[in-house]
Short mmCIF file of C-alpha atoms (C1' of nucleotides) in Angstrom, two decimals:
data_model
loop_
_atom_site.label_atom_id
_atom_site.label_comp_id
_atom_site.label_asym_id
_atom_site.label_seq_id
_atom_site.Cartn_x
_atom_site.Cartn_y
_atom_site.Cartn_z
CA MET N 1 105.33 -93.55 -13.78
CA ARG N 2 108.03 -94.38 -16.29
CA ILE N 3 106.94 -95.59 -19.73
CA ALA N 4 109.27 -96.75 -22.50
CA THR N 5 108.67 -97.43 -26.19
CA TRP N 6 111.03 -99.56 -28.26
CA ASN N 7 110.83 -101.13 -31.72
CA VAL N 8 112.87 -104.25 -30.97
CA ASN N 9 112.91 -105.74 -34.52
CA SER N 10 112.14 -109.33 -33.41
CA VAL N 11 111.66 -110.00 -29.71
CA LYS N 12 113.30 -113.42 -30.02
CA ALA N 13 116.44 -112.18 -31.77
CA ARG N 14 116.62 -109.33 -29.23
CA LEU N 15 115.75 -111.15 -26.01
CA PRO N 16 119.07 -110.63 -24.15
CA ASN N 17 119.22 -106.96 -25.17
CA VAL N 18 115.63 -106.25 -24.16
CA GLN N 19 115.82 -108.12 -20.88
CA GLY N 20 119.08 -106.43 -19.95
CA TRP N 21 117.75 -102.98 -20.75
CA LEU N 22 114.50 -103.54 -18.81
CA GLU N 23 116.48 -104.61 -15.75
CA THR N 24 118.55 -101.43 -15.87
CA ALA N 25 115.98 -98.86 -16.97
CA SER N 26 113.16 -100.53 -15.04
CA PRO N 27 110.19 -98.82 -16.70
CA ASP N 28 106.77 -99.41 -15.15
CA VAL N 29 105.41 -99.95 -18.65
CA ALA N 30 107.28 -101.07 -21.77
CA LEU N 31 105.69 -100.69 -25.20
CA LEU N 32 107.31 -102.94 -27.80
CA GLN N 33 106.88 -103.00 -31.57
CA GLU N 34 107.94 -105.38 -34.34
CA ILE N 35 107.95 -108.40 -32.08
CA LYS N 36 107.80 -110.45 -35.31
CA CYS N 37 106.19 -113.52 -33.78
CA GLU N 38 102.75 -114.94 -33.24
CA THR N 39 100.97 -114.09 -30.00
CA ALA N 40 101.25 -117.65 -28.67
CA SER N 41 105.02 -117.83 -29.19
CA PHE N 42 105.83 -114.51 -27.49
CA PRO N 43 108.41 -115.27 -24.76
CA ALA N 44 106.09 -114.07 -21.99
CA LYS N 45 107.81 -116.00 -19.20
CA ASP N 46 111.09 -114.21 -19.83
CA PHE N 47 109.38 -110.90 -19.07
CA GLU N 48 107.19 -112.20 -16.27
CA ALA N 49 110.45 -113.20 -14.56
CA LEU N 50 111.32 -109.50 -14.52
CA GLY N 51 108.01 -108.63 -12.87
CA TYR N 52 105.98 -107.70 -15.93
CA GLU N 53 102.44 -108.58 -16.86
CA VAL N 54 102.54 -109.36 -20.60
CA HIS N 55 100.00 -108.46 -23.28
CA ALA N 56 101.26 -109.34 -26.76
CA VAL N 57 99.42 -108.99 -30.08
CA GLY N 58 101.39 -110.77 -32.76
CA GLN N 59 101.25 -112.41 -36.16
CA LYS N 60 103.57 -114.61 -38.19
CA SER N 61 106.82 -113.02 -39.45
CA TYR N 62 105.91 -109.34 -39.43
CA ASN N 63 104.69 -106.51 -37.22
CA GLY N 64 103.37 -107.33 -33.75
CA VAL N 65 103.20 -105.19 -30.62
CA ALA N 66 103.29 -105.76 -26.87
CA LEU N 67 102.39 -103.95 -23.68
CA LEU N 68 104.41 -104.99 -20.61
CA SER N 69 103.44 -103.59 -17.23
CA LYS N 70 104.60 -103.96 -13.64
CA HIS N 71 101.09 -102.99 -12.55
CA PRO N 72 97.77 -104.61 -13.48
CA VAL N 73 96.35 -103.80 -16.91
CA THR N 74 92.60 -103.47 -17.45
CA ASP N 75 90.26 -102.87 -20.39
CA LEU N 76 92.59 -104.28 -23.03
CA LEU N 77 92.05 -103.32 -26.69
CA THR N 78 93.95 -105.40 -29.25
CA ARG N 79 93.16 -103.71 -32.56
CA LEU N 80 92.75 -100.18 -33.81
CA PRO N 81 89.07 -99.66 -34.67
CA GLY N 82 87.82 -98.58 -38.07
CA GLU N 83 88.87 -101.32 -40.52
CA PRO N 84 87.79 -104.73 -39.20
CA GLU N 85 89.28 -106.57 -42.20
CA ASP N 86 92.76 -105.25 -41.32
CA GLU N 87 94.66 -108.31 -40.06
CA GLN N 88 97.99 -106.60 -39.30
CA ALA N 89 99.02 -106.69 -35.62
CA ARG N 90 99.88 -103.07 -34.96
CA TYR N 91 97.98 -101.91 -31.89
CA VAL N 92 97.45 -102.76 -28.23
CA GLU N 93 96.01 -100.49 -25.56
CA GLY N 94 95.15 -100.83 -21.89
CA THR N 95 94.72 -98.92 -18.63
CA VAL N 96 97.54 -98.86 -16.07
CA GLN N 97 97.02 -97.00 -12.79
CA GLY N 98 94.39 -94.77 -14.37
CA VAL N 99 96.49 -93.98 -17.45
CA ARG N 100 95.31 -95.17 -20.87
CA VAL N 101 98.45 -96.44 -22.63
CA ALA N 102 98.88 -97.73 -26.19
CA SER N 103 101.71 -99.45 -28.06
CA LEU N 104 101.36 -98.73 -31.78
CA TYR N 105 103.27 -99.62 -34.92
CA LEU N 106 102.19 -97.28 -37.68
CA PRO N 107 102.69 -98.65 -41.22
CA ASN N 108 105.91 -97.62 -42.99
CA GLY N 109 104.14 -96.74 -46.25
CA ASN N 110 107.05 -97.22 -48.66
CA PRO N 111 107.22 -97.40 -51.55
CA VAL N 112 104.90 -94.46 -52.17
CA GLY N 113 102.85 -95.27 -55.26
CA THR N 114 101.93 -98.77 -54.09
CA GLU N 115 99.01 -99.83 -51.90
CA LYS N 116 101.30 -99.45 -48.89
CA TYR N 117 101.06 -95.68 -48.81
CA PRO N 118 97.25 -95.30 -48.88
CA TYR N 119 97.15 -98.01 -46.19
CA LYS N 120 99.43 -95.86 -44.04
CA LEU N 121 97.20 -92.81 -44.55
CA ARG N 122 94.04 -94.79 -43.76
CA TRP N 123 95.71 -96.13 -40.63
CA MET N 124 96.56 -92.59 -39.56
CA ASP N 125 92.93 -91.54 -40.14
CA ARG N 126 91.81 -94.43 -37.94
CA LEU N 127 94.32 -93.42 -35.26
CA LYS N 128 93.06 -89.84 -35.42
CA ALA N 129 89.44 -90.93 -34.96
CA HIS N 130 90.33 -93.21 -32.07
CA ALA N 131 92.63 -90.65 -30.43
CA LYS N 132 89.80 -88.12 -30.58
CA GLY N 133 87.52 -90.48 -28.70
CA LEU N 134 90.17 -91.11 -26.06
CA LEU N 135 90.41 -87.37 -25.34
CA GLU N 136 86.73 -87.28 -24.50
CA SER N 137 87.28 -89.75 -21.65
CA GLY N 138 89.15 -87.05 -19.72
CA GLN N 139 91.76 -89.52 -18.46
CA PRO N 140 95.50 -89.22 -19.10
CA VAL N 141 96.33 -90.85 -22.44
CA VAL N 142 99.80 -91.93 -23.60
CA LEU N 143 100.12 -93.14 -27.21
CA GLY N 144 103.64 -94.50 -27.67
CA GLY N 145 105.27 -96.34 -30.50
CA ASP N 146 106.96 -96.42 -33.88
CA TYR N 147 104.98 -93.83 -35.82
CA ASN N 148 107.12 -94.10 -38.97
CA VAL N 149 106.74 -90.31 -39.17
CA ILE N 150 109.58 -87.78 -39.21
CA PRO N 151 107.83 -84.73 -37.75
CA GLY N 152 110.19 -82.04 -39.05
CA PRO N 153 113.46 -81.37 -40.88
CA GLU N 154 115.38 -81.28 -37.59
CA ASP N 155 114.38 -84.93 -37.08
CA VAL N 156 116.30 -86.36 -40.06
CA TYR N 157 119.99 -86.22 -41.00
CA ASP N 158 119.25 -85.26 -44.63
CA PRO N 159 115.82 -83.60 -45.01
CA LYS N 160 116.23 -82.90 -48.73
CA GLY N 161 117.03 -86.51 -49.47
CA TRP N 162 113.90 -87.65 -47.66
CA THR N 163 111.29 -85.26 -49.12
CA GLU N 164 109.47 -87.94 -51.13
CA ASP N 165 109.82 -90.74 -48.59
CA ALA N 166 106.62 -92.04 -46.98
CA LEU N 167 108.05 -91.16 -43.55
CA PHE N 168 108.62 -87.50 -44.36
CA ARG N 169 106.52 -86.35 -47.30
CA GLN N 170 104.17 -83.43 -46.73
CA GLU N 171 100.98 -85.51 -46.75
CA THR N 172 102.34 -87.74 -43.96
CA ARG N 173 103.51 -84.85 -41.80
CA LEU N 174 100.25 -82.94 -42.21
CA LYS N 175 98.25 -85.95 -41.11
CA PHE N 176 100.51 -86.42 -38.09
CA ARG N 177 99.87 -82.79 -37.20
CA GLU N 178 96.12 -83.31 -37.55
CA ILE N 179 96.37 -85.78 -34.70
CA LEU N 180 98.41 -83.34 -32.60
CA HIS N 181 95.89 -80.60 -33.29
CA LEU N 182 93.17 -82.65 -31.63
CA GLY N 183 94.95 -81.70 -28.42
CA TYR N 184 97.93 -84.04 -28.14
CA THR N 185 101.46 -83.09 -27.16
CA GLU N 186 104.49 -84.74 -28.77
CA ALA N 187 106.50 -85.28 -25.60
CA PHE N 188 110.08 -85.12 -26.83
CA ARG N 189 109.80 -81.89 -28.85
CA ALA N 190 107.72 -80.26 -26.10
CA LEU N 191 110.54 -80.70 -23.59
CA HIS N 192 113.49 -80.31 -26.02
CA PRO N 193 112.41 -77.74 -28.63
CA ASP N 194 115.90 -77.18 -30.06
CA MET N 195 117.69 -80.49 -29.59
CA ALA N 196 119.36 -81.63 -32.81
CA HIS N 197 120.49 -85.13 -33.79
CA ALA N 198 117.98 -86.58 -31.32
CA TYR N 199 117.31 -89.68 -33.38
CA SER N 200 115.58 -92.92 -32.42
CA PHE N 201 116.39 -95.02 -35.53
CA TRP N 202 119.52 -95.67 -37.57
CA ASP N 203 119.43 -98.03 -40.56
CA TYR N 204 121.59 -101.15 -40.44
CA GLN N 205 123.00 -100.24 -43.85
CA ALA N 206 125.72 -97.88 -45.05
CA GLY N 207 127.19 -97.24 -41.61
CA ALA N 208 124.20 -95.15 -40.60
CA TRP N 209 124.83 -95.66 -36.86
CA PRO N 210 128.54 -94.76 -36.70
CA ARG N 211 127.89 -91.80 -39.02
CA ASP N 212 124.83 -90.71 -36.97
CA MET N 213 122.60 -90.75 -40.05
CA GLY N 214 119.39 -91.22 -38.09
CA LEU N 215 115.69 -90.44 -37.94
CA ARG N 216 113.39 -89.54 -35.06
CA ILE N 217 110.31 -91.66 -35.71
CA ASP N 218 109.48 -93.17 -32.30
CA HIS N 219 107.16 -90.87 -30.38
CA PHE N 220 104.90 -90.34 -27.41
CA LEU N 221 101.67 -88.41 -27.91
CA LEU N 222 100.11 -87.22 -24.66
CA SER N 223 96.62 -85.99 -23.89
CA PRO N 224 96.44 -82.73 -21.89
CA GLN N 225 95.92 -84.64 -18.64
CA ALA N 226 99.09 -86.65 -19.33
CA ALA N 227 101.11 -83.70 -20.67
CA ASP N 228 100.34 -81.75 -17.47
CA ARG N 229 102.19 -84.47 -15.56
CA LEU N 230 105.13 -84.90 -17.98
CA THR N 231 108.52 -84.45 -16.26
CA VAL N 232 110.99 -86.30 -18.51
CA CYS N 233 111.31 -87.40 -22.12
CA ALA N 234 114.61 -88.95 -23.14
CA ILE N 235 116.12 -91.08 -25.87
CA ASP N 236 118.51 -93.76 -24.62
CA ARG N 237 121.04 -94.30 -27.40
CA GLY N 238 122.85 -97.00 -25.41
CA PRO N 239 121.04 -100.07 -26.78
CA ARG N 240 121.67 -99.05 -30.41
CA GLY N 241 125.41 -99.36 -29.86
CA GLN N 242 125.29 -102.88 -28.41
CA GLU N 243 125.99 -106.18 -30.14
CA LYS N 244 122.97 -107.56 -32.00
CA ALA N 245 121.21 -104.19 -31.65
CA SER N 246 117.77 -103.33 -32.96
CA ASP N 247 117.83 -100.56 -35.55
CA HIS N 248 115.68 -98.53 -33.10
CA THR N 249 116.58 -97.37 -29.60
CA PRO N 250 114.22 -96.81 -26.63
CA VAL N 251 112.43 -93.55 -25.83
CA ILE N 252 111.25 -92.91 -22.27
CA VAL N 253 108.71 -90.61 -20.65
CA GLU N 254 108.12 -90.01 -16.97
CA LEU N 255 104.76 -88.83 -15.69
CA ASP N 256 104.24 -87.50 -12.18
CA VAL N 257 101.38 -89.88 -11.35
"C1'" DA X 1 129.32 -96.97 -56.36
"C1'" DT X 2 122.01 -98.10 -58.14
"C1'" DG X 3 125.11 -101.14 -53.36
"C1'" DG X 4 124.66 -101.83 -48.40
"C1'" DT X 5 122.28 -105.06 -43.44
"C1'" DA X 6 119.07 -107.62 -40.62
"C1'" DG X 7 115.14 -110.89 -39.54
"C1'" DC X 8 111.87 -114.29 -40.89
"C1'" DT X 9 111.77 -118.33 -43.37
"C1'" DA X 10 113.17 -121.31 -46.48
"C1'" DC X 11 112.70 -117.20 -51.26
"C1'" DG X 12 111.34 -113.15 -51.43
"C1'" DC X 13 109.40 -109.68 -48.49
"C1'" DT X 14 109.78 -106.02 -45.27
"C1'" DA X 15 112.17 -102.41 -43.32
#
DNA sequence: ATGGTAGCTACGCTA
């Protein structure tokens, strides 16, 4: 089973890019983030035409996630538990062929020192609690998405310059590791322990893409039952170089299921 | 050099 995650930065602005990539890469499941539209206006038909069942969770203007699958999806969950008053559309989860799969968009958290950063930390605590429960099910679990977390200094072009950023500061990285320590495997680093410049995001500004000033912030976390079946994890830089590109590029895992 | 770009929305916010 091939699963892709991609922060598309507006599904409507990106429709030709996303459709074209899905036709070529043909993942069984595509996890999208930052669809930036309301659920009802998600262009579901454009993806159904490619053979996908569509489950979008959106809101006006910001955020929004989607789970596209070539196989039936059951037991859909459309919000991350733990803070019922949280209205931001950042989580969708369902079961595909016995695998529990989630598309998540973790809050950015900048600027640190505003309410945005404690919200990010609370969201990570909620994800940790939920991820712990998922492990107890014993099924393979794949949590993919834009984590807005740079796991280590090898995952950013200028670690010193990013030390106080919400994506890289110690408190953020420690909390990310707390989730891993529950028993999850970060797929890319597990298969490519020494690969440098393996970024998944390049800012639109300051020529970040041509200068390869990137970050690796889009990740797959796998439960032991999923990690045991992991054969491939790859970043496809192709879409970032296209016209009208998203600032993120897709990451893919393949599981032998 | 205190900028730069992109998307949503209709101005400033978010990233």
